[in-house]
Coordinates of C-alpha atoms in Angstrom, one line a residue:
M18 CA -53.9 30.4 -1.1
R19 CA -50.1 30.9 -1.1
V20 CA -48.0 28.0 0.4
S21 CA -44.8 29.4 1.9
R22 CA -42.0 27.5 3.5
P23 CA -39.1 29.4 5.1
V24 CA -35.6 28.3 4.3
K25 CA -34.2 26.6 7.4
I26 CA -30.8 25.1 8.0
I27 CA -28.8 23.1 10.5
P28 CA -26.4 25.4 12.3
L29 CA -22.7 24.6 11.7
Q30 CA -20.8 24.6 15.0
H31 CA -17.6 26.7 14.6
P32 CA -14.8 25.5 16.9
S33 CA -13.2 28.1 19.2
V34 CA -9.7 28.8 18.1
G35 CA -8.4 29.0 21.6
A36 CA -10.1 25.7 22.7
G37 CA -9.3 24.0 19.4
S38 CA -5.7 24.8 19.6
S39 CA -5.3 22.2 22.3
S40 CA -7.0 19.6 20.3
S41 CA -5.0 20.3 17.3
S42 CA -1.9 19.6 19.2
S43 CA -2.9 15.9 18.8
N44 CA -0.6 16.0 15.8
S45 CA 2.4 17.1 17.8
P46 CA 5.2 14.8 18.8
A47 CA 4.4 15.1 22.5
A48 CA 0.8 14.1 21.8
F49 CA 2.0 11.2 19.7
F50 CA 4.2 9.8 22.5
S51 CA 1.5 10.5 25.0
G52 CA -1.0 8.5 23.0
L53 CA 1.6 5.8 22.6
A54 CA 2.1 5.7 26.4
T55 CA -1.7 5.5 26.9
K56 CA -1.9 2.6 24.5
W57 CA 0.8 0.8 26.4
K58 CA -1.0 1.4 29.7
R59 CA -4.2 -0.1 28.3
L60 CA -2.4 -3.3 27.3
T61 CA -3.1 -6.4 29.4
F62 CA -0.2 -8.5 30.5
L63 CA -1.0 -11.1 27.8
Q64 CA -1.1 -8.4 25.1
F65 CA 2.2 -7.1 26.3
I66 CA 3.8 -10.5 26.1
D67 CA 2.3 -11.0 22.6
G68 CA 3.8 -7.7 21.4
L69 CA 7.2 -8.3 22.9
F70 CA 7.4 -12.0 21.9
P71 CA 5.2 -12.6 18.8
C72 CA 6.0 -16.3 19.0
Y73 CA 4.0 -16.5 22.2
R74 CA 0.8 -15.9 20.1
W75 CA 1.1 -19.2 18.2
I76 CA 2.7 -21.1 21.1
R77 CA -0.3 -20.6 23.4
T78 CA -2.8 -21.4 20.6
Y79 CA -0.9 -24.1 18.8
R80 CA -2.9 -26.9 17.4
W81 CA -0.7 -30.0 17.7
R82 CA -3.0 -32.4 15.9
D83 CA -3.6 -30.1 12.9
D84 CA -0.3 -28.3 12.5
F85 CA 2.6 -30.3 14.0
Q86 CA 2.8 -32.8 11.1
V87 CA 3.1 -30.2 8.4
D88 CA 5.4 -28.0 10.5
L89 CA 7.7 -31.0 11.1
I90 CA 7.9 -31.9 7.4
A91 CA 8.4 -28.3 6.3
G92 CA 11.1 -27.8 9.0
L93 CA 12.9 -31.0 8.0
T94 CA 12.7 -30.1 4.3
I95 CA 14.1 -26.6 4.7
G96 CA 16.8 -27.9 7.1
I97 CA 18.0 -30.4 4.6
M98 CA 18.0 -27.8 1.8
L99 CA 19.6 -25.1 4.0
V100 CA 22.8 -26.7 5.0
P101 CA 24.2 -27.3 1.5
Q102 CA 22.8 -24.1 0.1
A103 CA 24.2 -22.0 2.9
M104 CA 27.6 -23.5 2.4
S105 CA 27.6 -22.8 -1.3
Y106 CA 26.4 -19.2 -0.7
A107 CA 29.2 -18.6 1.8
K108 CA 31.8 -20.0 -0.8
L109 CA 30.4 -18.0 -3.7
A110 CA 29.9 -14.8 -1.7
G111 CA 28.0 -13.3 -4.6
L112 CA 25.2 -15.6 -5.5
E113 CA 22.4 -13.7 -3.6
P114 CA 21.8 -10.0 -4.5
I115 CA 22.5 -9.0 -0.9
Y116 CA 25.9 -10.6 -1.1
G117 CA 26.6 -9.0 -4.4
L118 CA 26.2 -5.5 -2.8
L119 CA 28.3 -6.6 0.1
S120 CA 31.1 -8.0 -2.1
N121 CA 31.5 -4.9 -4.2
V122 CA 31.8 -2.6 -1.3
L123 CA 34.1 -4.7 0.9
R124 CA 36.6 -5.3 -1.9
G125 CA 37.2 -1.6 -2.0
I126 CA 38.6 -1.9 1.5
A127 CA 40.1 -5.4 1.7
G128 CA 40.7 -8.4 -0.6
P129 CA 38.3 -11.4 -0.2
S130 CA 41.2 -13.5 1.1
D131 CA 42.0 -11.1 3.9
E132 CA 40.8 -11.7 7.4
L133 CA 39.7 -8.0 7.5
Y134 CA 37.2 -8.7 4.7
T135 CA 35.4 -11.3 6.8
E136 CA 35.5 -9.0 9.9
L137 CA 34.0 -6.1 8.0
A138 CA 31.2 -8.3 6.7
I139 CA 30.4 -9.2 10.3
V140 CA 30.4 -5.5 11.4
L141 CA 28.1 -4.8 8.5
A142 CA 25.7 -7.4 9.6
L143 CA 25.6 -5.8 13.1
M144 CA 25.0 -2.3 11.5
V145 CA 22.2 -3.6 9.3
G146 CA 20.6 -5.3 12.2
I147 CA 20.7 -2.2 14.3
L148 CA 19.1 -0.1 11.5
E149 CA 16.4 -2.6 11.0
C150 CA 15.5 -2.7 14.7
I151 CA 15.4 1.1 14.9
L152 CA 13.0 1.2 12.0
G153 CA 10.8 -1.5 13.5
L154 CA 10.8 0.0 17.0
L155 CA 9.8 3.4 15.6
R156 CA 6.9 1.7 13.9
L157 CA 8.1 2.8 10.5
G158 CA 6.8 -0.3 8.9
W159 CA 3.9 1.8 7.5
L160 CA 6.4 3.1 4.9
L161 CA 6.2 -0.4 3.3
R162 CA 2.5 0.2 2.6
F163 CA 3.7 2.1 -0.4
I164 CA 4.7 -1.2 -1.9
S165 CA 1.5 -2.0 -3.8
H166 CA 0.2 -5.4 -4.6
S167 CA 1.0 -4.9 -8.2
V168 CA 4.7 -4.3 -7.4
I169 CA 4.8 -7.3 -5.1
S170 CA 3.2 -9.6 -7.7
G171 CA 5.4 -8.3 -10.5
F172 CA 8.5 -8.7 -8.3
T173 CA 7.7 -12.2 -7.2
T174 CA 6.9 -13.4 -10.7
A175 CA 10.2 -12.1 -12.1
S176 CA 12.2 -13.4 -9.1
A177 CA 10.6 -16.8 -9.5
V178 CA 11.6 -16.9 -13.2
V179 CA 15.2 -15.8 -12.4
I180 CA 15.6 -18.2 -9.5
G181 CA 14.1 -21.0 -11.6
L182 CA 16.7 -20.3 -14.4
S183 CA 19.5 -20.1 -11.9
Q184 CA 18.8 -23.8 -11.0
A185 CA 19.2 -24.8 -14.6
K186 CA 22.9 -25.7 -14.2
Y187 CA 22.0 -28.6 -12.0
F188 CA 19.6 -30.0 -14.6
L189 CA 21.8 -29.4 -17.6
G190 CA 25.0 -30.7 -16.1
Y191 CA 27.3 -27.7 -16.7
N192 CA 28.0 -24.4 -14.9
I193 CA 26.2 -21.2 -15.9
T194 CA 26.8 -17.6 -15.0
Q195 CA 25.5 -16.6 -11.5
S196 CA 23.3 -13.5 -12.1
S197 CA 20.1 -12.0 -10.9
K198 CA 19.4 -10.8 -14.5
I199 CA 17.7 -13.0 -17.1
V200 CA 19.8 -12.1 -20.1
P201 CA 23.2 -13.3 -18.7
L202 CA 21.5 -16.5 -17.5
I203 CA 20.0 -17.3 -20.9
Q204 CA 23.2 -16.3 -22.7
S205 CA 25.2 -18.6 -20.4
I206 CA 22.7 -21.5 -20.9
I207 CA 22.9 -21.2 -24.7
A208 CA 26.7 -20.8 -24.7
G209 CA 27.2 -24.1 -22.8
A210 CA 24.7 -26.2 -24.7
D211 CA 27.5 -28.4 -26.1
Q212 CA 28.2 -29.6 -22.5
F213 CA 24.7 -30.8 -22.0
A214 CA 24.4 -34.1 -20.0
W215 CA 21.4 -36.3 -20.1
P216 CA 21.6 -38.1 -16.6
P217 CA 21.1 -35.0 -14.4
F218 CA 18.5 -33.7 -16.8
V219 CA 16.5 -36.9 -16.6
M220 CA 16.9 -37.3 -12.9
G221 CA 16.0 -33.7 -12.1
S222 CA 13.1 -33.6 -14.5
G223 CA 11.8 -36.9 -13.1
I224 CA 11.9 -35.6 -9.5
L225 CA 10.3 -32.3 -10.6
A226 CA 7.5 -34.2 -12.3
V227 CA 6.9 -36.3 -9.1
L228 CA 6.8 -33.1 -7.0
L229 CA 4.3 -31.4 -9.3
V230 CA 2.1 -34.5 -9.4
M231 CA 2.2 -34.7 -5.6
K232 CA 1.4 -31.0 -5.3
H233 CA -1.5 -31.3 -7.7
L234 CA -3.0 -34.3 -5.9
G235 CA -2.5 -32.5 -2.6
K236 CA -4.4 -29.5 -3.8
S237 CA -7.2 -31.2 -5.7
R238 CA -8.0 -34.2 -3.5
K239 CA -8.6 -33.9 0.2
Q240 CA -7.5 -37.4 1.1
F241 CA -4.1 -36.8 -0.5
R242 CA -3.5 -33.4 1.2
F243 CA -0.5 -34.8 3.0
L244 CA 1.3 -35.4 -0.3
R245 CA 1.8 -31.7 -0.9
A246 CA 3.7 -31.3 2.4
A247 CA 5.7 -34.5 1.9
G248 CA 6.7 -33.6 -1.6
P249 CA 10.1 -31.8 -1.0
L250 CA 11.3 -34.4 1.5
T251 CA 10.2 -37.2 -0.9
G252 CA 12.3 -35.5 -3.6
V253 CA 15.4 -35.5 -1.4
I254 CA 15.0 -39.1 -0.4
L255 CA 14.3 -40.2 -4.0
G256 CA 17.2 -38.3 -5.4
T257 CA 19.6 -39.6 -2.8
T258 CA 18.5 -43.2 -3.5
L259 CA 18.9 -42.8 -7.2
A260 CA 22.3 -41.2 -6.9
K261 CA 23.5 -44.1 -4.7
I262 CA 22.2 -46.7 -7.2
F263 CA 22.9 -45.1 -10.5
H264 CA 25.6 -42.6 -9.8
H265 CA 27.0 -40.9 -12.9
P266 CA 29.9 -38.5 -13.0
S267 CA 27.7 -35.8 -14.6
I268 CA 25.3 -35.8 -11.6
S269 CA 26.9 -33.4 -9.1
L270 CA 26.4 -34.2 -5.4
I271 CA 26.5 -32.0 -2.3
G272 CA 29.8 -33.5 -1.3
E273 CA 31.6 -33.1 2.0
I274 CA 30.4 -30.5 4.4
P275 CA 32.7 -29.4 7.3
Q276 CA 31.4 -30.3 10.8
G277 CA 30.9 -27.9 13.8
L278 CA 29.0 -24.8 14.8
P279 CA 30.3 -21.3 14.5
S280 CA 31.9 -20.0 17.7
F281 CA 30.8 -16.9 19.6
S282 CA 32.8 -13.7 18.8
V283 CA 32.3 -10.0 19.3
P284 CA 32.4 -8.0 16.1
K285 CA 35.5 -5.8 15.8
N286 CA 37.3 -3.3 13.5
F287 CA 34.7 -0.6 14.0
G288 CA 37.2 1.9 12.7
Y289 CA 35.8 1.3 9.2
A290 CA 32.1 1.7 10.4
K291 CA 31.9 5.2 9.0
S292 CA 32.7 4.2 5.5
L293 CA 30.2 1.3 5.7
I294 CA 27.2 3.5 6.7
P295 CA 26.0 4.1 3.1
T296 CA 26.3 0.4 2.3
A297 CA 24.4 -0.5 5.5
F298 CA 21.5 1.8 4.5
L299 CA 21.5 0.4 1.0
I300 CA 21.6 -3.2 2.2
T301 CA 18.9 -2.5 4.8
G302 CA 16.6 -1.0 2.1
V303 CA 17.0 -3.8 -0.4
A304 CA 16.8 -6.5 2.3
I305 CA 13.6 -5.0 3.7
L306 CA 12.1 -4.7 0.2
E307 CA 12.9 -8.2 -0.7
S308 CA 12.1 -9.9 2.6
V309 CA 8.8 -8.0 3.2
G310 CA 8.0 -8.4 -0.5
I311 CA 8.0 -12.2 -0.3
A312 CA 6.3 -12.0 3.1
K313 CA 3.5 -9.8 1.8
A314 CA 3.1 -12.1 -1.2
L315 CA 2.7 -15.2 1.0
A316 CA 0.4 -13.3 3.4
A317 CA -1.9 -12.4 0.5
K318 CA -1.7 -15.9 -0.8
N319 CA -2.6 -17.5 2.5
G320 CA -5.1 -14.8 3.8
Y321 CA -3.3 -13.4 6.9
E322 CA -2.1 -9.9 7.9
L323 CA 1.5 -8.9 8.1
D324 CA 2.9 -6.6 10.7
S325 CA 5.7 -4.9 8.8
S326 CA 7.2 -3.2 11.9
Q327 CA 7.4 -6.6 13.7
E328 CA 9.0 -8.0 10.5
L329 CA 11.7 -5.3 10.7
V330 CA 12.4 -6.1 14.3
G331 CA 12.7 -9.8 13.5
L332 CA 15.1 -9.2 10.7
G333 CA 17.2 -6.8 12.8
L334 CA 17.5 -9.2 15.7
A335 CA 18.5 -12.0 13.4
N336 CA 21.3 -9.9 12.0
I337 CA 22.4 -8.6 15.4
F338 CA 22.7 -12.0 17.0
G339 CA 24.1 -13.5 13.8
S340 CA 26.9 -11.0 13.8
F341 CA 28.1 -12.5 17.1
F342 CA 28.4 -15.9 15.4
S343 CA 30.3 -14.7 12.3
S344 CA 27.2 -14.1 10.1
Y345 CA 27.0 -12.1 6.9
P346 CA 24.0 -9.6 6.5
S347 CA 21.0 -11.7 5.8
T348 CA 17.4 -11.4 4.9
G349 CA 14.3 -13.6 4.2
S350 CA 15.1 -16.1 1.5
F351 CA 12.8 -16.0 -1.5
S352 CA 13.3 -19.6 -2.6
R353 CA 13.2 -21.2 0.9
S354 CA 10.1 -19.2 1.8
A355 CA 8.5 -20.5 -1.3
V356 CA 9.5 -24.1 -0.4
S357 CA 8.3 -23.6 3.2
N358 CA 5.0 -22.4 1.9
E359 CA 4.6 -25.3 -0.5
S360 CA 5.5 -27.7 2.3
G361 CA 2.5 -26.4 4.2
A362 CA 4.3 -24.7 7.2
K363 CA 1.7 -23.2 9.6
T364 CA 3.7 -21.6 12.4
G365 CA 7.2 -20.6 13.5
L366 CA 7.7 -24.1 14.9
S367 CA 8.9 -25.1 11.4
G368 CA 11.7 -22.6 11.7
I369 CA 12.7 -24.0 15.1
I370 CA 12.8 -27.5 13.6
T371 CA 14.9 -26.2 10.7
G372 CA 17.3 -24.7 13.2
I373 CA 17.5 -28.0 15.1
V374 CA 18.1 -29.9 11.9
M375 CA 20.9 -27.5 10.9
G376 CA 22.6 -27.7 14.3
C377 CA 22.4 -31.5 14.4
A378 CA 23.5 -31.7 10.8
L379 CA 26.6 -29.6 11.4
L380 CA 27.5 -31.5 14.5
F381 CA 26.7 -35.1 13.6
L382 CA 24.9 -35.6 10.3
T383 CA 27.1 -34.0 7.6
P384 CA 27.9 -37.5 6.1
L385 CA 24.2 -38.0 5.3
F386 CA 24.2 -34.9 3.1
E387 CA 27.1 -36.0 1.1
F388 CA 25.1 -38.0 -1.5
I389 CA 22.2 -35.7 -2.1
P390 CA 22.2 -34.8 -5.8
Q391 CA 22.2 -31.1 -6.6
C392 CA 19.5 -31.6 -9.2
A393 CA 17.1 -32.9 -6.5
L394 CA 17.5 -29.7 -4.5
A395 CA 17.1 -27.7 -7.7
A396 CA 13.8 -29.6 -8.5
I397 CA 12.5 -28.7 -5.1
V398 CA 13.3 -25.0 -5.6
V399 CA 11.8 -25.0 -9.1
S400 CA 8.6 -26.7 -8.0
A401 CA 8.2 -24.1 -5.3
V402 CA 8.8 -21.0 -7.3
I403 CA 6.5 -22.2 -10.2
G404 CA 3.5 -21.4 -7.9
L405 CA 4.8 -17.8 -7.5
V406 CA 4.6 -17.0 -11.3
E407 CA 1.4 -15.0 -11.1
Y408 CA 0.5 -14.6 -14.8
E409 CA -3.2 -14.9 -13.9
E410 CA -2.8 -11.8 -11.7
A411 CA -1.5 -9.8 -14.8
I412 CA -4.6 -10.9 -16.7
F413 CA -6.8 -9.8 -13.9
L414 CA -5.1 -6.4 -13.6
W415 CA -5.5 -5.9 -17.4
R416 CA -9.3 -6.4 -17.0
I417 CA -9.7 -4.3 -13.8
D418 CA -7.1 -1.5 -13.8
K419 CA -4.7 -0.7 -16.7
K420 CA -2.6 1.5 -14.4
D421 CA -1.9 -1.4 -12.0
F422 CA -1.2 -3.7 -15.0
L423 CA 1.4 -1.2 -16.3
L424 CA 2.9 -1.1 -12.8
W425 CA 3.1 -4.9 -12.8
I426 CA 4.7 -5.0 -16.2
I427 CA 7.3 -2.3 -15.3
T428 CA 8.3 -4.1 -12.0
C429 CA 8.4 -7.5 -13.6
T430 CA 10.4 -6.4 -16.7
T431 CA 12.9 -4.3 -14.7
T432 CA 13.4 -7.1 -12.2
L433 CA 14.1 -9.6 -15.0
F434 CA 16.5 -7.4 -17.0
L435 CA 18.1 -5.1 -14.4
G436 CA 18.2 -7.4 -11.3
I437 CA 16.1 -8.0 -8.3
E438 CA 17.2 -5.0 -6.2
I439 CA 17.0 -2.5 -9.0
G440 CA 13.7 -3.9 -10.2
V441 CA 12.1 -3.6 -6.7
L442 CA 13.4 0.0 -6.3
I443 CA 12.1 1.0 -9.8
G444 CA 8.7 -0.7 -9.0
V445 CA 8.4 1.2 -5.7
G446 CA 9.5 4.4 -7.4
V447 CA 6.9 4.1 -10.1
S448 CA 4.3 3.2 -7.6
L449 CA 5.1 6.3 -5.6
A450 CA 5.0 8.4 -8.8
F451 CA 1.4 7.1 -9.4
V452 CA 0.5 8.0 -5.8
I453 CA 1.9 11.5 -6.1
H454 CA 0.1 11.9 -9.5
E455 CA -3.2 10.9 -8.0
S456 CA -2.6 13.1 -5.0
A457 CA -1.7 16.1 -7.2
N458 CA -4.6 15.5 -9.5
P459 CA -7.5 14.5 -7.2
H460 CA -10.9 13.5 -8.3
I461 CA -13.3 16.4 -8.4
A462 CA -17.0 16.0 -9.1
V463 CA -20.0 18.2 -9.9
L464 CA -22.9 17.2 -7.7
G465 CA -26.6 17.2 -8.5
R466 CA -29.7 16.4 -6.5
L467 CA -31.3 13.0 -6.8
P468 CA -35.0 13.4 -7.5
G469 CA -37.2 13.0 -4.4
T470 CA -34.3 13.3 -1.9
T471 CA -32.0 15.9 -0.4
V472 CA -29.0 13.8 -1.4
Y473 CA -26.5 15.2 -3.8
R474 CA -24.3 12.9 -6.0
N475 CA -21.9 13.0 -8.9
V476 CA -23.9 13.9 -12.0
Q477 CA -21.5 11.7 -14.1
Q478 CA -22.4 8.7 -12.0
Y479 CA -26.1 9.5 -11.6
P480 CA -27.4 11.1 -14.9
E481 CA -30.9 11.6 -13.3
A482 CA -29.5 14.0 -10.8
Y483 CA -30.3 17.7 -11.5
T484 CA -28.5 20.9 -10.8
Y485 CA -29.6 24.5 -10.5
H486 CA -29.1 27.6 -12.6
G487 CA -26.5 30.0 -11.2
I488 CA -25.2 27.4 -8.7
V489 CA -22.4 24.8 -9.1
V490 CA -21.8 22.2 -6.3
V491 CA -18.3 20.7 -6.4
R492 CA -16.9 17.9 -4.2
I493 CA -13.2 17.6 -3.7
D494 CA -12.3 14.0 -3.0
A495 CA -8.8 14.4 -1.4
P496 CA -6.8 16.4 1.1
I497 CA -5.9 19.9 -0.2
Y498 CA -2.2 20.7 0.0
F499 CA 0.5 22.5 -1.9
A500 CA 0.8 19.9 -4.7
N501 CA -2.8 20.0 -5.8
T502 CA -4.0 23.6 -5.2
S503 CA -3.3 24.7 -8.7
Y504 CA -5.1 21.8 -10.2
I505 CA -8.2 22.3 -8.0
K506 CA -8.3 26.1 -8.8
D507 CA -8.1 25.3 -12.5
R508 CA -10.9 22.8 -12.3
L509 CA -13.1 25.2 -10.4
R510 CA -12.5 27.9 -13.0
D511 CA -13.5 25.3 -15.7
Y512 CA -16.8 24.5 -13.9
E513 CA -17.6 28.2 -13.7
V514 CA -17.3 28.5 -17.5
N515 CA -18.1 25.1 -18.9
V516 CA -21.6 24.2 -17.7
D517 CA -22.4 20.5 -17.5
N518 CA -25.1 18.8 -19.5
S519 CA -27.2 17.7 -16.6
I520 CA -30.8 18.6 -16.1
R521 CA -31.1 22.2 -14.6
R522 CA -33.8 23.7 -12.5
G523 CA -34.5 26.9 -10.6
P524 CA -34.5 30.5 -11.7
E525 CA -32.9 30.9 -15.2
V526 CA -29.9 33.1 -14.9
E527 CA -27.1 33.5 -17.4
R528 CA -24.0 32.7 -15.3
I529 CA -22.7 31.2 -12.1
Y530 CA -23.3 33.2 -8.9
F531 CA -22.5 30.6 -6.3
V532 CA -19.8 27.9 -6.0
I533 CA -20.5 25.4 -3.2
L534 CA -17.5 23.4 -2.0
E535 CA -18.5 20.1 -0.5
M536 CA -15.5 19.4 1.8
S537 CA -16.5 16.2 3.7
P538 CA -13.9 14.1 1.9
V539 CA -11.2 16.7 2.6
T540 CA -9.3 15.4 5.6
Y541 CA -6.5 17.9 5.7
I542 CA -5.5 21.3 4.3
D543 CA -2.2 23.0 4.6
S544 CA -1.1 26.7 4.5
S545 CA -0.8 26.6 0.7
A546 CA -4.4 25.5 0.5
V547 CA -5.5 28.2 2.8
Q548 CA -3.8 30.8 0.7
A549 CA -5.4 29.3 -2.4
L550 CA -8.8 29.6 -0.9
K551 CA -8.1 33.3 0.0
D552 CA -7.0 34.0 -3.6
L553 CA -10.0 32.1 -5.0
H554 CA -12.4 34.1 -2.8
Q555 CA -10.9 37.4 -3.9
E556 CA -11.0 36.3 -7.5
Y557 CA -14.6 35.2 -7.2
R558 CA -15.6 38.5 -5.4
S559 CA -14.2 40.4 -8.4
R560 CA -16.6 38.5 -10.6
D561 CA -19.6 38.7 -8.2
I562 CA -19.4 35.0 -7.2
Q563 CA -19.8 33.8 -3.6
I564 CA -18.1 30.7 -2.2
A565 CA -20.1 28.5 0.2
I566 CA -18.5 25.6 2.1
T567 CA -20.3 22.6 3.4
N568 CA -19.5 20.0 6.0
P569 CA -15.8 20.6 6.7
N570 CA -14.4 18.4 9.5
R571 CA -13.2 19.9 12.7
E572 CA -9.5 20.0 11.9
V573 CA -10.1 21.6 8.5
L574 CA -12.6 24.2 10.0
L575 CA -10.1 25.0 12.8
T576 CA -7.4 25.6 10.3
L577 CA -9.6 27.9 8.2
S578 CA -10.7 29.7 11.4
K579 CA -7.1 30.3 12.5
A580 CA -6.1 31.6 9.1
G581 CA -9.0 34.0 9.0
V582 CA -10.7 32.3 6.0
V583 CA -14.0 31.8 8.0
E584 CA -14.3 35.5 8.7
L585 CA -13.1 36.3 5.2
I586 CA -15.8 34.3 3.5
G587 CA -18.4 34.8 6.3
K588 CA -19.7 32.4 8.9
E589 CA -23.1 32.5 7.3
W590 CA -21.6 30.8 4.2
Y591 CA -20.6 27.6 6.1
F592 CA -23.2 24.8 6.2
V593 CA -23.6 21.3 7.6
R594 CA -25.3 19.9 4.4
V595 CA -25.1 20.6 0.7
H596 CA -28.9 20.9 0.7
D597 CA -28.8 23.7 3.2
A598 CA -26.3 25.7 1.1
V599 CA -28.2 25.1 -2.1
Q600 CA -31.5 26.4 -0.6
V601 CA -29.9 29.5 0.7
C602 CA -28.2 30.2 -2.6
L603 CA -31.5 29.4 -4.5
Q604 CA -33.3 32.1 -2.5
Q605 CA -30.7 34.6 -3.4
V606 CA -30.6 33.6 -7.1
Q607 CA -34.3 34.1 -7.1
S608 CA -33.9 37.6 -5.6
L609 CA -31.3 38.4 -8.3
H610 CA -33.5 37.1 -11.0
Q611 CA -36.4 39.4 -9.9
T612 CA -34.3 42.5 -9.3
S613 CA -32.0 42.1 -12.4
S614 CA -31.6 45.5 -14.1
P615 CA -28.7 47.6 -15.5
A616 CA -26.6 48.4 -12.6
A617 CA -26.2 52.1 -11.6
E618 CA -23.0 53.4 -10.0
S619 CA -24.9 54.8 -7.0
K620 CA -26.5 51.5 -6.2
P621 CA -25.0 49.2 -3.5
N622 CA -23.2 46.1 -4.6
R623 CA -25.1 42.9 -5.2
F624 CA -24.4 41.3 -1.8
E625 CA -25.3 44.4 0.2
R626 CA -28.6 44.5 -1.8
L627 CA -29.3 40.9 -1.2
L628 CA -28.9 41.2 2.6
K629 CA -31.5 43.9 2.6
Q630 CA -34.0 41.9 0.6
R631 CA -34.1 38.8 2.8
G632 CA -37.3 39.7 4.6
E633 CA -39.6 37.8 2.2
D634 CA -39.9 34.0 2.4
L635 CA -40.3 32.0 -0.8
S636 CA -41.6 28.5 -1.1
V637 CA -39.0 25.9 -2.1
A638 CA -41.3 24.8 -5.0
E639 CA -41.2 28.4 -6.4
L640 CA -37.4 28.6 -6.1
E641 CA -36.9 25.3 -7.9
S642 CA -39.4 26.1 -10.7
G643 CA -38.0 29.6 -11.3
Q644 CA -41.5 31.1 -11.0
R645 CA -42.5 33.9 -8.7
K646 CA -46.2 33.0 -8.6
A647 CA -47.7 31.3 -5.6
S648 CA -48.7 27.7 -5.9
A649 CA -52.4 27.1 -6.2
S650 CA -52.1 23.8 -4.3
R651 CA -50.9 23.1 -0.8
N652 CA -49.3 19.8 -1.8
G653 CA -46.3 21.4 -3.6
D654 CA -43.7 19.4 -5.5
P655 CA -43.6 15.7 -4.5
N656 CA -39.9 15.7 -5.2
L657 CA -39.2 18.2 -2.4
E658 CA -38.5 17.7 1.2
P659 CA -38.5 20.3 4.0
L660 CA -35.3 21.5 5.4
L661 CA -34.4 20.7 9.0
S662 CA -35.1 23.3 11.7
H663 CA -33.1 26.4 12.6
K664 CA -34.0 29.4 10.5
F665 CA -31.1 30.9 8.6
T666 CA -30.1 34.3 9.9
P667 CA -27.3 36.2 8.1

């Protein structure tokens, strides 16, 4: 007795072009702002305050017993470091990379000794702040997602090495070249070796050893956890005490610091603003990369998420308000962020404490800073940046992903030899190049059926999966757009000619008659992809090959429908599941196999002939085995499962 099972499929719902056009408008600017407005309306008052004032989040949930002690120590430590460091930066006006950019541009307009030079720097701070706020308010922080973890890790490692070497002058007792590149630093250190002095080296090394021991004990033993946070402040106190007792001429001290706070003043000389616009964009870009770079590194290290857009607004407001108090353009400090992290800072309260310390110090306490040795501050910086040298990350990347390891090496090397700002830009550029390459050469897989299921998977990953003669199922694992259409078309042609080595079943035919495109991973197609599909369809038609498309999402299907591709290929060749498409194609391959004979010119073409020969139902077992005979058993192949309801009608 013959066991027959009709081929049945799940119907694919084709969206109406007229109705879908309104839904597709979700990508329009009006829909974007409408969605943004809806999101704002849904916010509760508390959520609104949290978004407007991020500090309110940690203020209302602050854990005084757990966090206040470490925040206090961190704030005091950074405050003590910040006053002398900020003074030295202002005098040098070229030590930090951001000031290096600033100095080169402003000197083309005015000399460093001119009052105009300072006024232009203040105007530039205002311009940079406005740009950063605009980027943050427009929620463009997502652009910073293109800074990969490998770039951040390579950048922080190289920056830590450069910053550590820049502190060497306080250990060695003689001046070295101020540079963000490793070669000039090393050359300068070697050139001045004859000026080496033992006292600052011994004092600095001793304080550094104490800090490292305290850090190790704080990490390894719970009862000594407080030592890690107290380390930097201990270093300052220890260094000041030793300098007072055993003062030696070769041990440089902070010295006298002028008292008083900067006065309020409105930026002026906006007549030069037009010539400063390119510099403002450049400084904004480098400042964002450096500040968000260290912020992302610390976020990953401590296991919390970073809102890049909020970070941009914070930087912008700092520069805008700073410009009204005679501030240069500023960004997040690498070294002080590292020290703050090592001191155990938990919340923004540590920053408030730092501000209070600075204000009090400038007003009343500048004499107390006079006897702090520079080598003690240098030891604090070195102990902090040592933890940011992520050589273990490089070893991990070498084992896991050679491409990410290469990106780490490129970023680290260029940052070391070409400078921090250029190194970051090159690292981001190479990272984007990798992204573009992956996007232009997407992963494409030939799918086969797993035995005993209706599931289709990559035959390279699942060798037991089998395919069918005359049919190739291809999954495209990326959006299809102008940059990758040529690559996809070339790969499809290869699959047509080069048959894989997987197990094959079904009627034995000599070539491919059906190409099934599994499009569930395809989230987007553009006009170039639409045209490529049309060209591919015509090319396949000329060789008697039919395209079938499975499981496209609504937006993709709507685009194909608007472009006429659905009608061109035929609605009957669109399916919900790969399995549905395979069974329909199998039935037609069987019909071809049975009716194969030399073609006569008067006969209709293959597809017209197939559509007339669809009246006879074949069992799925017969189709897979390639045999026309009816099965003698009612049980059929145990590896087969029936299709879901809804009989296919062409």
